[in-house]
């Protein structure tokens, strides 16, 4: 069933944002609220102090803005034609912005965990975005390769 | 303020439902005419399409291969969670004082880490590997009791939820709190992660009020029931389901170790189950099993370790089995002294029940009893050493191929030697009196658990990946990952041995400043392990989707040394089935079709 690029991208965005949010909640709870992931989000989207507004913007960006940007830029993103691999590359760029803009006054050892886990969470976002997008799109096939032996 | 933490919960719930609905509605399309290929391989041969579609398949399956995969995925989730605990533990230890969390959270972390790794990660993964491969190795159609097999697995997810409660309930409370149901959220928030260590010693474990402890006890009990059911299934399968040409003399080494492991589990887990229930009754119904005027705290320790020591052999024997099975394949030689490896496995199985009190040398029990436990504990090192020498002689003048699984096995044997020798030291009473409850103990068992047990699991995942997925992974990344894992283990746990020698006790969030450097080296090593796990996961996931397709079943060139064993022959048949299917479907023959 062929969907057009925009709806496929948004479907990918919904799935990816769900995964990313889940991972951030897990991170939040697991680290006993030392990272305050939702304040991080608010700082990231530029509404420090207004966590609810920040979160809504975060969801909008995750569902609409990034996926559409991803589709627009796909030809320039390395590791194609597999959209999932491209999605992870794309997400690394997002993560850099997220990690820097959202860092706030986190410092010391917690930064190590913060950096590592948000990296992983963003890869999961990009990967999910790509997989779901590719799932709906015909144009996203990966060439079939054969293993040549050792 | 309306709790912001609640907003993501609602959004997340809606989003997840939307995704589920989306995936359910959309059916996958068939093969592409232009020879392109979808990102996942969705076309199915006739035998494959007999199974129901999508999620239903995984919830209803009684096929041993599917259940094996479920077990492995479950164990992986547990490992990642327990690994997160470990990374947080090590991060807390970067500085001598409070780095991030301090004592209370640290206590919770090492408890959930230990419980998760021992109960929910290690054995489920081995049961998963065995579920998939053991029936194939012995020429059986399936396990003896396929439905019990499924039930045994499905007891585990609730066990995970119960044991790891605390945090899960906190998430749920956050998700539903916008609905304003304080009556519901308050009890959920009352559950705190358990912090009584994985040994759950009384009187602490009877005294703490946290209701989460009771849930965890029930969860552990559940996982024990699951293990016992699984163990019975393996035993009966090996006795009753072997094909005619598989006799006791030709039974492969992995099945032998699974048989022994299952037998140990069958005797050990009911004791643990009873002890857990007794503790539960003591906590909630006023019984006095472990009260001072009842059996006392020593009764708990005896019951716990009567399970606890055999448990370590339950975990290590399947790993030994995998080493013995895979090592010869990359040495180009048969396993040296097969018979003696089997005998030493059986000997460990028996002896493992005679050493439990070496965990209690410092409790003030009768010195004569203590001495006898020391003797047996040192004796049990012999069969383990027999295996190590057999592995070394297997490699001796063999044609070694340093593939990723082989690197892990050789490295794992090396770390196992360190773990084993430090164990012999601990078995000797005078040394144990000094080193008990220090970091030395933690170093000792992690050299085994992370060294040979985890390494053997990863090695098996690389070795059998083509059978599991019909694809090949990136072998260069895999080799890097293998080296990183072994290096990480050595860098992490050697400092712990030294810290123990210097007298640093375990289970402390704070430590004197002179230990800082050693602690920091250990933490750096732990991060290296973290990186290697990350490489492994990305390699597995990406290769499962887009790795090059395997057309020739002899991936490891085993035919030339006569080691093309049953599971690979089975794989060859399935490939053949698939190839003729594809030929009939597309009319074009894939490469490698001519052989
Ligand atoms: C990356 C790998 C791992 C690291 C860095 C790690 C680190 C640690 C640390 C720091 C502790 C606490 C020591 C203390 O303060 O007493 C600990 C305890 C423990 N670990 Fe691990 N660990 C790892 C993997 C594993 C695995 C795979 C298992 C089991 C299969 C395991 C089983 C345990 C147990 C049973 C304890 C004792 C818990 C307790 O004291 O109650 N660990 N580990
Ligand atoms: Cu022991």
CSV table of C-alpha atoms in Angstrom, one decimal, chain B residues 239-485:
chain,number,residue,atom,x,y,z
B,239,UNK,CA,16.0,-38.2,27.3
B,240,UNK,CA,12.9,-38.9,25.2
B,241,UNK,CA,13.1,-36.9,21.9
B,242,UNK,CA,16.5,-37.7,20.5
B,243,UNK,CA,16.4,-39.0,17.0
B,244,UNK,CA,17.5,-42.5,16.5
B,245,UNK,CA,21.0,-41.8,15.4
B,246,UNK,CA,21.8,-39.5,18.4
B,247,UNK,CA,22.9,-41.8,21.2
B,248,UNK,CA,24.3,-40.9,24.6
B,249,UNK,CA,27.7,-41.5,23.0
B,250,UNK,CA,27.1,-39.0,20.2
B,251,UNK,CA,25.2,-36.4,22.1
B,252,UNK,CA,26.8,-33.0,21.5
B,253,UNK,CA,28.5,-31.2,24.3
B,254,UNK,CA,26.1,-28.3,24.5
B,255,UNK,CA,23.2,-30.7,25.2
B,256,UNK,CA,25.2,-32.4,27.8
B,257,UNK,CA,25.8,-29.2,29.7
B,258,UNK,CA,22.2,-28.2,29.3
B,259,UNK,CA,21.2,-31.5,30.7
B,260,UNK,CA,23.4,-31.0,33.7
B,261,UNK,CA,22.4,-27.4,34.2
B,262,UNK,CA,18.7,-28.5,34.1
B,263,UNK,CA,19.3,-31.2,36.6
B,264,UNK,CA,21.0,-28.8,39.0
B,265,UNK,CA,18.2,-26.3,38.5
B,266,UNK,CA,15.6,-29.0,39.3
B,267,UNK,CA,17.1,-29.6,42.7
B,268,UNK,CA,18.1,-26.0,43.6
B,269,UNK,CA,15.2,-23.8,42.5
B,270,UNK,CA,12.5,-25.5,44.6
B,271,UNK,CA,14.6,-24.7,47.7
B,272,UNK,CA,14.9,-21.1,46.7
B,273,UNK,CA,11.2,-21.0,46.0
B,274,UNK,CA,10.4,-22.3,49.5
B,275,UNK,CA,12.8,-19.9,51.2
B,276,UNK,CA,11.3,-17.0,49.3
B,277,UNK,CA,7.8,-18.0,50.4
B,278,UNK,CA,9.0,-18.4,54.0
B,279,UNK,CA,10.5,-14.9,53.9
B,280,UNK,CA,7.3,-13.6,52.4
B,281,UNK,CA,5.3,-15.2,55.3
B,282,UNK,CA,7.7,-13.8,57.9
B,283,UNK,CA,7.2,-10.4,56.5
B,284,UNK,CA,3.5,-10.5,56.1
B,285,UNK,CA,1.9,-13.2,58.3
B,286,UNK,CA,3.8,-13.2,61.5
B,287,UNK,CA,5.6,-16.5,61.0
B,288,UNK,CA,9.1,-16.9,62.6
B,289,UNK,CA,11.1,-18.9,60.2
B,290,UNK,CA,14.0,-16.5,60.2
B,291,UNK,CA,13.3,-14.8,63.5
B,292,UNK,CA,15.9,-15.2,66.3
B,293,UNK,CA,13.7,-17.6,68.3
B,294,UNK,CA,12.9,-19.4,65.1
B,295,UNK,CA,15.4,-20.7,62.6
B,296,UNK,CA,17.4,-17.5,62.8
B,297,UNK,CA,19.3,-15.5,60.1
B,298,UNK,CA,21.6,-18.5,59.6
B,299,UNK,CA,18.7,-20.6,58.3
B,300,UNK,CA,18.1,-18.0,55.6
B,301,UNK,CA,21.8,-18.0,54.6
B,302,UNK,CA,21.9,-21.8,54.4
B,303,UNK,CA,18.7,-22.0,52.3
B,304,UNK,CA,19.8,-19.1,50.1
B,305,UNK,CA,23.2,-20.5,49.4
B,306,UNK,CA,22.0,-24.0,49.0
B,307,UNK,CA,20.4,-22.5,45.9
B,308,UNK,CA,22.9,-19.7,45.4
B,309,UNK,CA,26.0,-21.7,44.9
B,310,UNK,CA,24.5,-24.3,42.5
B,311,UNK,CA,23.1,-21.3,40.7
B,312,UNK,CA,26.5,-20.1,39.7
B,313,UNK,CA,27.1,-23.5,38.0
B,314,UNK,CA,23.7,-23.4,36.5
B,315,UNK,CA,24.9,-20.2,34.8
B,316,UNK,CA,28.4,-21.2,33.9
B,317,UNK,CA,27.8,-24.7,32.6
B,318,UNK,CA,25.9,-23.6,29.4
B,319,UNK,CA,28.6,-21.1,28.8
B,320,UNK,CA,31.2,-24.0,29.1
B,321,UNK,CA,29.0,-25.9,26.7
B,322,UNK,CA,29.1,-23.2,24.1
B,323,UNK,CA,32.9,-22.8,24.5
B,324,UNK,CA,33.4,-26.5,24.1
B,325,UNK,CA,31.1,-26.6,21.1
B,326,UNK,CA,32.3,-23.5,19.2
B,327,UNK,CA,36.0,-23.5,20.0
B,328,UNK,CA,36.8,-26.6,17.9
B,329,UNK,CA,35.1,-25.1,14.9
B,330,UNK,CA,37.7,-22.3,14.7
B,331,UNK,CA,40.6,-24.5,15.8
B,332,UNK,CA,40.1,-26.9,12.9
B,333,UNK,CA,40.3,-29.8,15.4
B,334,UNK,CA,37.9,-32.0,17.4
B,335,UNK,CA,37.3,-31.1,21.0
B,336,UNK,CA,40.2,-32.7,22.9
B,337,UNK,CA,39.1,-35.3,25.4
B,338,UNK,CA,35.4,-35.0,24.8
B,339,UNK,CA,34.6,-37.7,27.3
B,340,UNK,CA,36.5,-35.9,30.1
B,341,UNK,CA,34.7,-32.7,29.4
B,342,UNK,CA,31.4,-34.5,29.8
B,343,UNK,CA,32.6,-36.3,33.0
B,344,UNK,CA,33.9,-33.0,34.5
B,345,UNK,CA,30.5,-31.4,33.7
B,346,UNK,CA,28.7,-34.2,35.6
B,347,UNK,CA,31.2,-33.9,38.4
B,348,UNK,CA,30.6,-30.2,38.8
B,349,UNK,CA,26.9,-31.0,38.8
B,350,UNK,CA,27.2,-33.2,41.8
B,351,UNK,CA,29.9,-31.3,43.7
B,352,UNK,CA,28.0,-28.0,43.3
B,353,UNK,CA,25.7,-29.0,46.0
B,354,UNK,CA,28.4,-29.6,48.5
B,355,UNK,CA,30.1,-26.2,48.7
B,356,UNK,CA,27.4,-23.7,49.6
B,357,UNK,CA,28.7,-22.8,53.1
B,358,UNK,CA,31.9,-21.3,51.6
B,359,UNK,CA,29.8,-18.1,51.4
B,360,UNK,CA,29.3,-18.3,55.1
B,361,UNK,CA,32.9,-18.8,56.4
B,362,UNK,CA,32.7,-15.6,58.5
B,363,UNK,CA,29.4,-16.4,60.2
B,364,UNK,CA,30.9,-18.3,63.1
B,365,UNK,CA,29.7,-21.8,62.2
B,366,UNK,CA,31.4,-24.9,63.5
B,367,UNK,CA,35.0,-24.9,62.3
B,368,UNK,CA,34.8,-28.6,61.5
B,369,UNK,CA,31.9,-28.0,59.2
B,370,UNK,CA,33.7,-25.1,57.7
B,371,UNK,CA,36.8,-27.2,57.0
B,372,UNK,CA,34.8,-29.8,55.1
B,373,UNK,CA,33.2,-27.1,52.9
B,374,UNK,CA,36.7,-25.7,52.2
B,375,UNK,CA,37.9,-29.1,51.0
B,376,UNK,CA,35.0,-29.6,48.6
B,377,UNK,CA,35.2,-26.0,47.4
B,378,UNK,CA,38.8,-26.5,46.4
B,379,UNK,CA,38.1,-29.9,44.9
B,380,UNK,CA,35.4,-28.4,42.6
B,381,UNK,CA,38.1,-26.4,40.9
B,382,UNK,CA,39.6,-29.6,39.5
B,383,UNK,CA,36.8,-30.4,37.0
B,384,UNK,CA,36.8,-26.7,35.9
B,385,UNK,CA,40.6,-26.9,35.4
B,386,UNK,CA,40.1,-30.1,33.4
B,387,UNK,CA,38.0,-28.2,30.9
B,388,UNK,CA,40.4,-25.3,30.6
B,389,UNK,CA,43.2,-27.8,29.8
B,390,UNK,CA,41.0,-29.5,27.3
B,391,UNK,CA,40.3,-26.2,25.6
B,392,UNK,CA,43.9,-25.4,25.5
B,393,UNK,CA,44.9,-28.7,24.0
B,394,UNK,CA,42.1,-28.4,21.5
B,395,UNK,CA,43.7,-25.2,20.2
B,396,UNK,CA,47.2,-26.6,20.4
B,397,UNK,CA,48.7,-26.9,16.9
B,398,UNK,CA,45.2,-26.4,15.5
B,399,UNK,CA,44.5,-24.0,12.7
B,400,UNK,CA,43.2,-21.0,14.6
B,401,UNK,CA,40.9,-18.6,12.8
B,402,UNK,CA,40.5,-15.4,14.8
B,403,UNK,CA,36.9,-14.7,13.9
B,404,UNK,CA,34.7,-12.6,16.3
B,405,UNK,CA,33.3,-15.6,18.1
B,406,UNK,CA,36.8,-17.1,18.5
B,407,UNK,CA,38.2,-13.9,19.9
B,408,UNK,CA,35.5,-13.9,22.5
B,409,UNK,CA,36.0,-17.5,23.4
B,410,UNK,CA,39.8,-17.3,23.8
B,411,UNK,CA,39.4,-14.0,25.8
B,412,UNK,CA,36.7,-15.6,27.8
B,413,UNK,CA,38.8,-18.6,28.7
B,414,UNK,CA,41.5,-16.2,29.8
B,415,UNK,CA,39.2,-14.2,32.0
B,416,UNK,CA,37.7,-17.4,33.3
B,417,UNK,CA,41.2,-18.5,34.5
B,418,UNK,CA,41.5,-15.3,36.5
B,419,UNK,CA,38.0,-15.6,37.9
B,420,UNK,CA,38.6,-19.3,38.7
B,421,UNK,CA,41.9,-18.9,40.4
B,422,UNK,CA,40.7,-16.0,42.5
B,423,UNK,CA,37.9,-18.3,43.5
B,424,UNK,CA,40.2,-21.0,44.7
B,425,UNK,CA,41.8,-18.4,47.0
B,426,UNK,CA,38.4,-17.4,48.3
B,427,UNK,CA,37.6,-21.1,49.0
B,428,UNK,CA,40.5,-21.2,51.5
B,429,UNK,CA,39.2,-20.1,54.9
B,430,UNK,CA,42.0,-17.9,56.2
B,431,UNK,CA,42.1,-15.9,53.0
B,432,UNK,CA,38.3,-15.6,52.9
B,433,UNK,CA,38.3,-14.3,56.4
B,434,UNK,CA,40.3,-11.4,55.1
B,435,UNK,CA,38.7,-10.9,51.7
B,436,UNK,CA,35.0,-11.6,52.5
B,437,UNK,CA,32.7,-8.8,51.6
B,438,UNK,CA,35.5,-6.8,49.9
B,439,UNK,CA,35.7,-5.8,46.3
B,440,UNK,CA,37.8,-8.8,45.7
B,441,UNK,CA,34.7,-10.9,45.7
B,442,UNK,CA,33.0,-8.6,43.2
B,443,UNK,CA,36.1,-8.8,41.0
B,444,UNK,CA,36.2,-12.6,41.2
B,445,UNK,CA,32.7,-13.3,40.2
B,446,UNK,CA,32.5,-10.6,37.5
B,447,UNK,CA,35.6,-12.1,35.8
B,448,UNK,CA,33.5,-15.2,35.4
B,449,UNK,CA,30.1,-13.7,34.8
B,450,UNK,CA,31.2,-11.0,32.4
B,451,UNK,CA,34.3,-12.9,31.2
B,452,UNK,CA,33.2,-16.3,30.2
B,453,UNK,CA,29.4,-16.2,30.6
B,454,UNK,CA,28.6,-13.0,28.8
B,455,UNK,CA,31.4,-13.7,26.2
B,456,UNK,CA,30.1,-17.1,25.4
B,457,UNK,CA,26.6,-15.7,24.8
B,458,UNK,CA,27.9,-13.1,22.4
B,459,UNK,CA,30.1,-15.6,20.7
B,460,UNK,CA,27.1,-17.8,20.2
B,461,UNK,CA,25.1,-14.9,18.8
B,462,UNK,CA,27.9,-14.4,16.2
B,463,UNK,CA,28.4,-18.0,15.4
B,464,UNK,CA,24.7,-18.8,14.8
B,465,UNK,CA,23.6,-15.4,13.5
B,466,UNK,CA,23.3,-16.8,9.9
B,467,UNK,CA,21.0,-19.6,11.1
B,468,UNK,CA,18.9,-17.2,13.1
B,469,UNK,CA,18.5,-14.5,10.5
B,470,UNK,CA,19.8,-16.0,7.2
B,471,UNK,CA,22.0,-13.0,6.9
B,472,UNK,CA,25.6,-12.1,7.8
B,473,UNK,CA,26.7,-9.3,10.1
B,474,UNK,CA,29.6,-6.9,9.7
B,475,UNK,CA,32.5,-9.0,10.8
B,476,UNK,CA,35.0,-6.2,11.2
B,477,UNK,CA,32.8,-4.4,13.6
B,478,UNK,CA,32.2,-7.7,15.4
B,479,UNK,CA,35.9,-8.3,15.9
B,480,UNK,CA,36.4,-4.8,17.2
B,481,UNK,CA,33.5,-5.4,19.5
B,482,UNK,CA,34.9,-8.7,20.7
B,483,UNK,CA,38.2,-7.2,21.6
B,484,UNK,CA,36.6,-4.2,23.3
B,485,UNK,CA,34.5,-6.5,25.5
